[in-house]
Amino acid sequence: MHTIATDPDLPRSRRRMFFAIVVLAAIATGAVAALLINIFERKQEAKNPFYRVVELNETIDDPAVWAKNFPMQYDLYLRTVDMERTKYGGSEAMPHSPSAADPRSVVARSKLEEDPRLKTVWAGYSFSADYRERRGHAYMLEDQTFTERQKFAPPAMCINCHASMVTTYLKLGNGDIMKGFNVISDTHMTYPQVREQVKHPVACIDCHDPKTMQLRVTRPAFIEGIRALKASQGIQNYDPNTMATRQELRSFVCGQCHVTYYFAPPNKRLTYPWAKGLKVENIIAVEDEQKIKEWDHPDSGAGLIKARHPEFEMWNQGVHARSGVACADCHMPYMRSGGLKISDHQINSPLLKVNRSCQTCHHFPEAELKARVEDIQDTFFNLRNTALDALVDLINDIKAEKAKGAGDAQLAQAREYQRKGQFMIDFVMSENSMGFHAPQEATRILGDAINLCRLGQLSLHGGPQPSHNPPNIAEVTPAPAVANSRK
């Protein structure tokens, strides 16, 4: 019996075609089978987002132990050691000679060396001794431990945002995080004493429940601050861990630390000044009301307050926040690893991963998106320089009038203009997006700050009183200040 393949009467070309069809059919069948197997495996992976190799609990703060269950996230977390610059941000490795007091061989570049005006602005305060570009999360604890600002004996609670604190708070509070937080202030612990209690920079346990892996807020100061903010909006007894949506928590876990704050007298208790709102004028009003003064400027004699890193406050004023975009959407964008969809735990600038951070929403070429961002930042940087010039001019004018014999009563109004104008400049300058988080708000703040500094100069030289103060700034009058806390 003949088959098509063996029939001698069929042309050779027909037999070859038959064999080709058989081979192609076999290849196609194998490819389809492989695809189906791959899809099945990926679906199985997706059903099992992690394998519980170890049982985690509130006593395990070492991220290397969590890594046994979450190796991909841990690998990305370790990459926060990378030092990459964007035009205005990121970090560049600078050589440093190790010593017994400071064993680091690499540090970030000094902002004080880049802009000596900052030494004039912060004269008499710890930031005039050491102020550097921020490095990745991996360095946050050691860079605070060895900064020259330690010579100014910072409050113990400066460590709140630089170390993994959950287990320490629980230990000090006998199982209660809030009580542990209070112990540090109530017993007047020093920074070195608290530093001995911690081992790691901010890690997995600070943002995730060890049993469920759900996002959570663990910093008592944030819980108190957001409760006060919500109360000002008519929402009483707000608890972010039970009342916030998951998308809100994807910003709140970052807002635990990327905020401004002050140390309330008499025990330098860490406080987020949000009782009147998140705008810079609201924060100034709270600190004025609480009579906060962090130092007296040695040249001008003004009693001043310091802004820290108010990314959360400024982001809240921008279009991304108002559009429901969370911090993690841009700084920890989703990525695929096999069949898993995970958040990128190499927390860094979105400009270093435009495809996943920006282009999921903005369908424009990467070069164009970067150019848009840098245009915003260029504008901010130039206006910031104008504002710093105005501030330094005011400080120098007050200093000159003091030298001529002007008394406190004559200088009081100019000093108050300096207090408010300097904080406003510091607020947007210490916020690490170079104006991008809220471009219009950053520009408004700098414009108002320049006006305040120039009004301060007019008050010294007999110029006319302003017909009005900048929007949302109460009439400038000398504000008493009694607290003295340094960082």
mmCIF file of N, CA and C in Angstrom, residues 394-447:
data_model
loop_
_atom_site.group_PDB
_atom_site.id
_atom_site.type_symbol
_atom_site.label_atom_id
_atom_site.label_comp_id
_atom_site.label_asym_id
_atom_site.label_seq_id
_atom_site.Cartn_x
_atom_site.Cartn_y
_atom_site.Cartn_z
ATOM 1 N N LEU A 394 18.667 90.753 52.681
ATOM 2 C CA LEU A 394 17.954 91.141 53.897
ATOM 3 C C LEU A 394 18.798 90.870 55.135
ATOM 4 N N ILE A 395 19.399 89.693 55.195
ATOM 5 C CA ILE A 395 20.250 89.356 56.346
ATOM 6 C C ILE A 395 21.388 90.364 56.486
ATOM 7 N N ASN A 396 22.027 90.685 55.387
ATOM 8 C CA ASN A 396 23.148 91.630 55.430
ATOM 9 C C ASN A 396 22.689 93.032 55.827
ATOM 10 N N ASP A 397 21.501 93.433 55.374
ATOM 11 C CA ASP A 397 20.989 94.753 55.740
ATOM 12 C C ASP A 397 20.671 94.828 57.234
ATOM 13 N N ILE A 398 20.077 93.779 57.771
ATOM 14 C CA ILE A 398 19.794 93.774 59.210
ATOM 15 C C ILE A 398 21.103 93.823 59.989
ATOM 16 N N LYS A 399 22.076 93.036 59.546
ATOM 17 C CA LYS A 399 23.395 93.024 60.193
ATOM 18 C C LYS A 399 24.017 94.427 60.181
ATOM 19 N N ALA A 400 23.908 95.101 59.049
ATOM 20 C CA ALA A 400 24.485 96.443 58.931
ATOM 21 C C ALA A 400 23.780 97.430 59.855
ATOM 22 N N GLU A 401 22.462 97.343 59.952
ATOM 23 C CA GLU A 401 21.725 98.252 60.833
ATOM 24 C C GLU A 401 22.055 97.979 62.297
ATOM 25 N N LYS A 402 22.261 96.701 62.645
ATOM 26 C CA LYS A 402 22.690 96.369 64.007
ATOM 27 C C LYS A 402 24.021 97.032 64.317
ATOM 28 N N ALA A 403 24.932 96.946 63.354
ATOM 29 C CA ALA A 403 26.262 97.526 63.548
ATOM 30 C C ALA A 403 26.192 99.043 63.740
ATOM 31 N N LYS A 404 25.162 99.668 63.172
ATOM 32 C CA LYS A 404 25.004 101.110 63.313
ATOM 33 C C LYS A 404 24.313 101.486 64.627
ATOM 34 N N GLY A 405 23.894 100.466 65.374
ATOM 35 C CA GLY A 405 23.288 100.726 66.671
ATOM 36 C C GLY A 405 21.792 100.571 66.734
ATOM 37 N N ALA A 406 21.155 100.034 65.696
ATOM 38 C CA ALA A 406 19.701 99.829 65.720
ATOM 39 C C ALA A 406 19.343 98.826 66.810
ATOM 40 N N GLY A 407 18.285 99.114 67.560
ATOM 41 C CA GLY A 407 17.858 98.235 68.640
ATOM 42 C C GLY A 407 16.865 97.191 68.174
ATOM 43 N N ASP A 408 16.488 96.332 69.121
ATOM 44 C CA ASP A 408 15.575 95.229 68.799
ATOM 45 C C ASP A 408 14.235 95.732 68.268
ATOM 46 N N ALA A 409 13.735 96.810 68.853
ATOM 47 C CA ALA A 409 12.439 97.323 68.410
ATOM 48 C C ALA A 409 12.490 97.800 66.969
ATOM 49 N N GLN A 410 13.606 98.382 66.577
ATOM 50 C CA GLN A 410 13.751 98.871 65.205
ATOM 51 C C GLN A 410 13.906 97.733 64.202
ATOM 52 N N LEU A 411 14.462 96.612 64.676
ATOM 53 C CA LEU A 411 14.750 95.496 63.780
ATOM 54 C C LEU A 411 13.673 94.420 63.797
ATOM 55 N N ALA A 412 12.702 94.540 64.697
ATOM 56 C CA ALA A 412 11.741 93.457 64.922
ATOM 57 C C ALA A 412 10.971 93.092 63.658
ATOM 58 N N GLN A 413 10.487 94.100 62.931
ATOM 59 C CA GLN A 413 9.675 93.796 61.760
ATOM 60 C C GLN A 413 10.508 93.121 60.669
ATOM 61 N N ALA A 414 11.727 93.622 60.439
ATOM 62 C CA ALA A 414 12.589 93.016 59.427
ATOM 63 C C ALA A 414 12.931 91.579 59.797
ATOM 64 N N ARG A 415 13.159 91.340 61.075
ATOM 65 C CA ARG A 415 13.466 89.975 61.527
ATOM 66 C C ARG A 415 12.281 89.044 61.290
ATOM 67 N N GLU A 416 11.068 89.563 61.494
ATOM 68 C CA GLU A 416 9.897 88.716 61.270
ATOM 69 C C GLU A 416 9.702 88.424 59.788
ATOM 70 N N TYR A 417 9.998 89.401 58.956
ATOM 71 C CA TYR A 417 9.973 89.136 57.517
ATOM 72 C C TYR A 417 11.006 88.073 57.158
ATOM 73 N N GLN A 418 12.174 88.127 57.777
ATOM 74 C CA GLN A 418 13.189 87.115 57.509
ATOM 75 C C GLN A 418 12.704 85.734 57.949
ATOM 76 N N ARG A 419 12.110 85.652 59.134
ATOM 77 C CA ARG A 419 11.640 84.362 59.659
ATOM 78 C C ARG A 419 10.696 83.684 58.669
ATOM 79 N N LYS A 420 9.729 84.445 58.165
ATOM 80 C CA LYS A 420 8.734 83.865 57.274
ATOM 81 C C LYS A 420 9.284 83.649 55.865
ATOM 82 N N GLY A 421 9.971 84.642 55.336
ATOM 83 C CA GLY A 421 10.521 84.505 53.988
ATOM 84 C C GLY A 421 11.552 83.402 53.900
ATOM 85 N N GLN A 422 12.410 83.286 54.918
ATOM 86 C CA GLN A 422 13.434 82.249 54.903
ATOM 87 C C GLN A 422 12.816 80.862 54.972
ATOM 88 N N PHE A 423 11.790 80.706 55.809
ATOM 89 C CA PHE A 423 11.150 79.389 55.906
ATOM 90 C C PHE A 423 10.513 79.001 54.577
ATOM 91 N N MET A 424 9.896 79.962 53.899
ATOM 92 C CA MET A 424 9.238 79.661 52.629
ATOM 93 C C MET A 424 10.252 79.237 51.569
ATOM 94 N N ILE A 425 11.383 79.931 51.511
ATOM 95 C CA ILE A 425 12.433 79.537 50.565
ATOM 96 C C ILE A 425 12.973 78.167 50.923
ATOM 97 N N ASP A 426 13.230 77.962 52.214
ATOM 98 C CA ASP A 426 13.743 76.683 52.698
ATOM 99 C C ASP A 426 12.766 75.558 52.391
ATOM 100 N N PHE A 427 11.478 75.845 52.511
ATOM 101 C CA PHE A 427 10.422 74.846 52.318
ATOM 102 C C PHE A 427 10.496 74.233 50.930
ATOM 103 N N VAL A 428 10.591 75.079 49.906
ATOM 104 C CA VAL A 428 10.613 74.554 48.542
ATOM 105 C C VAL A 428 12.017 74.119 48.113
ATOM 106 N N MET A 429 13.038 74.665 48.768
ATOM 107 C CA MET A 429 14.406 74.291 48.434
ATOM 108 C C MET A 429 14.770 72.938 49.044
ATOM 109 N N SER A 430 14.252 72.649 50.249
ATOM 110 C CA SER A 430 14.529 71.375 50.911
ATOM 111 C C SER A 430 13.676 70.246 50.352
ATOM 112 N N GLU A 431 12.612 70.601 49.654
ATOM 113 C CA GLU A 431 11.760 69.616 48.989
ATOM 114 C C GLU A 431 12.495 69.153 47.735
ATOM 115 N N ASN A 432 12.659 67.847 47.601
ATOM 116 C CA ASN A 432 13.682 67.328 46.694
ATOM 117 C C ASN A 432 13.261 67.098 45.248
ATOM 118 N N SER A 433 12.199 67.765 44.796
ATOM 119 C CA SER A 433 11.815 67.589 43.392
ATOM 120 C C SER A 433 12.242 68.760 42.522
ATOM 121 N N MET A 434 12.933 69.744 43.105
ATOM 122 C CA MET A 434 13.312 70.968 42.392
ATOM 123 C C MET A 434 12.090 71.591 41.716
ATOM 124 N N GLY A 435 11.010 71.678 42.501
ATOM 125 C CA GLY A 435 9.802 72.341 42.040
ATOM 126 C C GLY A 435 8.836 71.471 41.265
ATOM 127 N N PHE A 436 9.207 70.233 40.907
ATOM 128 C CA PHE A 436 8.370 69.451 39.995
ATOM 129 C C PHE A 436 7.082 68.941 40.640
ATOM 130 N N HIS A 437 7.105 68.612 41.935
ATOM 131 C CA HIS A 437 5.910 68.046 42.558
ATOM 132 C C HIS A 437 4.702 68.973 42.454
ATOM 133 N N ALA A 438 4.942 70.284 42.505
ATOM 134 C CA ALA A 438 3.845 71.256 42.401
ATOM 135 C C ALA A 438 4.422 72.544 41.826
ATOM 136 N N PRO A 439 4.628 72.585 40.513
ATOM 137 C CA PRO A 439 5.335 73.729 39.906
ATOM 138 C C PRO A 439 4.700 75.082 40.177
ATOM 139 N N GLN A 440 3.391 75.182 40.038
ATOM 140 C CA GLN A 440 2.735 76.471 40.251
ATOM 141 C C GLN A 440 2.831 76.902 41.710
ATOM 142 N N GLU A 441 2.654 75.955 42.622
ATOM 143 C CA GLU A 441 2.744 76.286 44.049
ATOM 144 C C GLU A 441 4.166 76.684 44.430
ATOM 145 N N ALA A 442 5.160 75.980 43.909
ATOM 146 C CA ALA A 442 6.551 76.310 44.211
ATOM 147 C C ALA A 442 6.889 77.714 43.712
ATOM 148 N N THR A 443 6.421 78.052 42.516
ATOM 149 C CA THR A 443 6.669 79.381 41.965
ATOM 150 C C THR A 443 5.974 80.453 42.794
ATOM 151 N N ARG A 444 4.741 80.187 43.209
ATOM 152 C CA ARG A 444 4.011 81.135 44.054
ATOM 153 C C ARG A 444 4.745 81.375 45.364
ATOM 154 N N ILE A 445 5.205 80.310 45.987
ATOM 155 C CA ILE A 445 5.889 80.435 47.275
ATOM 156 C C ILE A 445 7.163 81.261 47.133
ATOM 157 N N LEU A 446 7.943 80.991 46.100
ATOM 158 C CA LEU A 446 9.181 81.744 45.915
ATOM 159 C C LEU A 446 8.882 83.216 45.629
ATOM 160 N N GLY A 447 7.842 83.482 44.829
ATOM 161 C CA GLY A 447 7.477 84.867 44.554
ATOM 162 C C GLY A 447 7.087 85.606 45.821
#
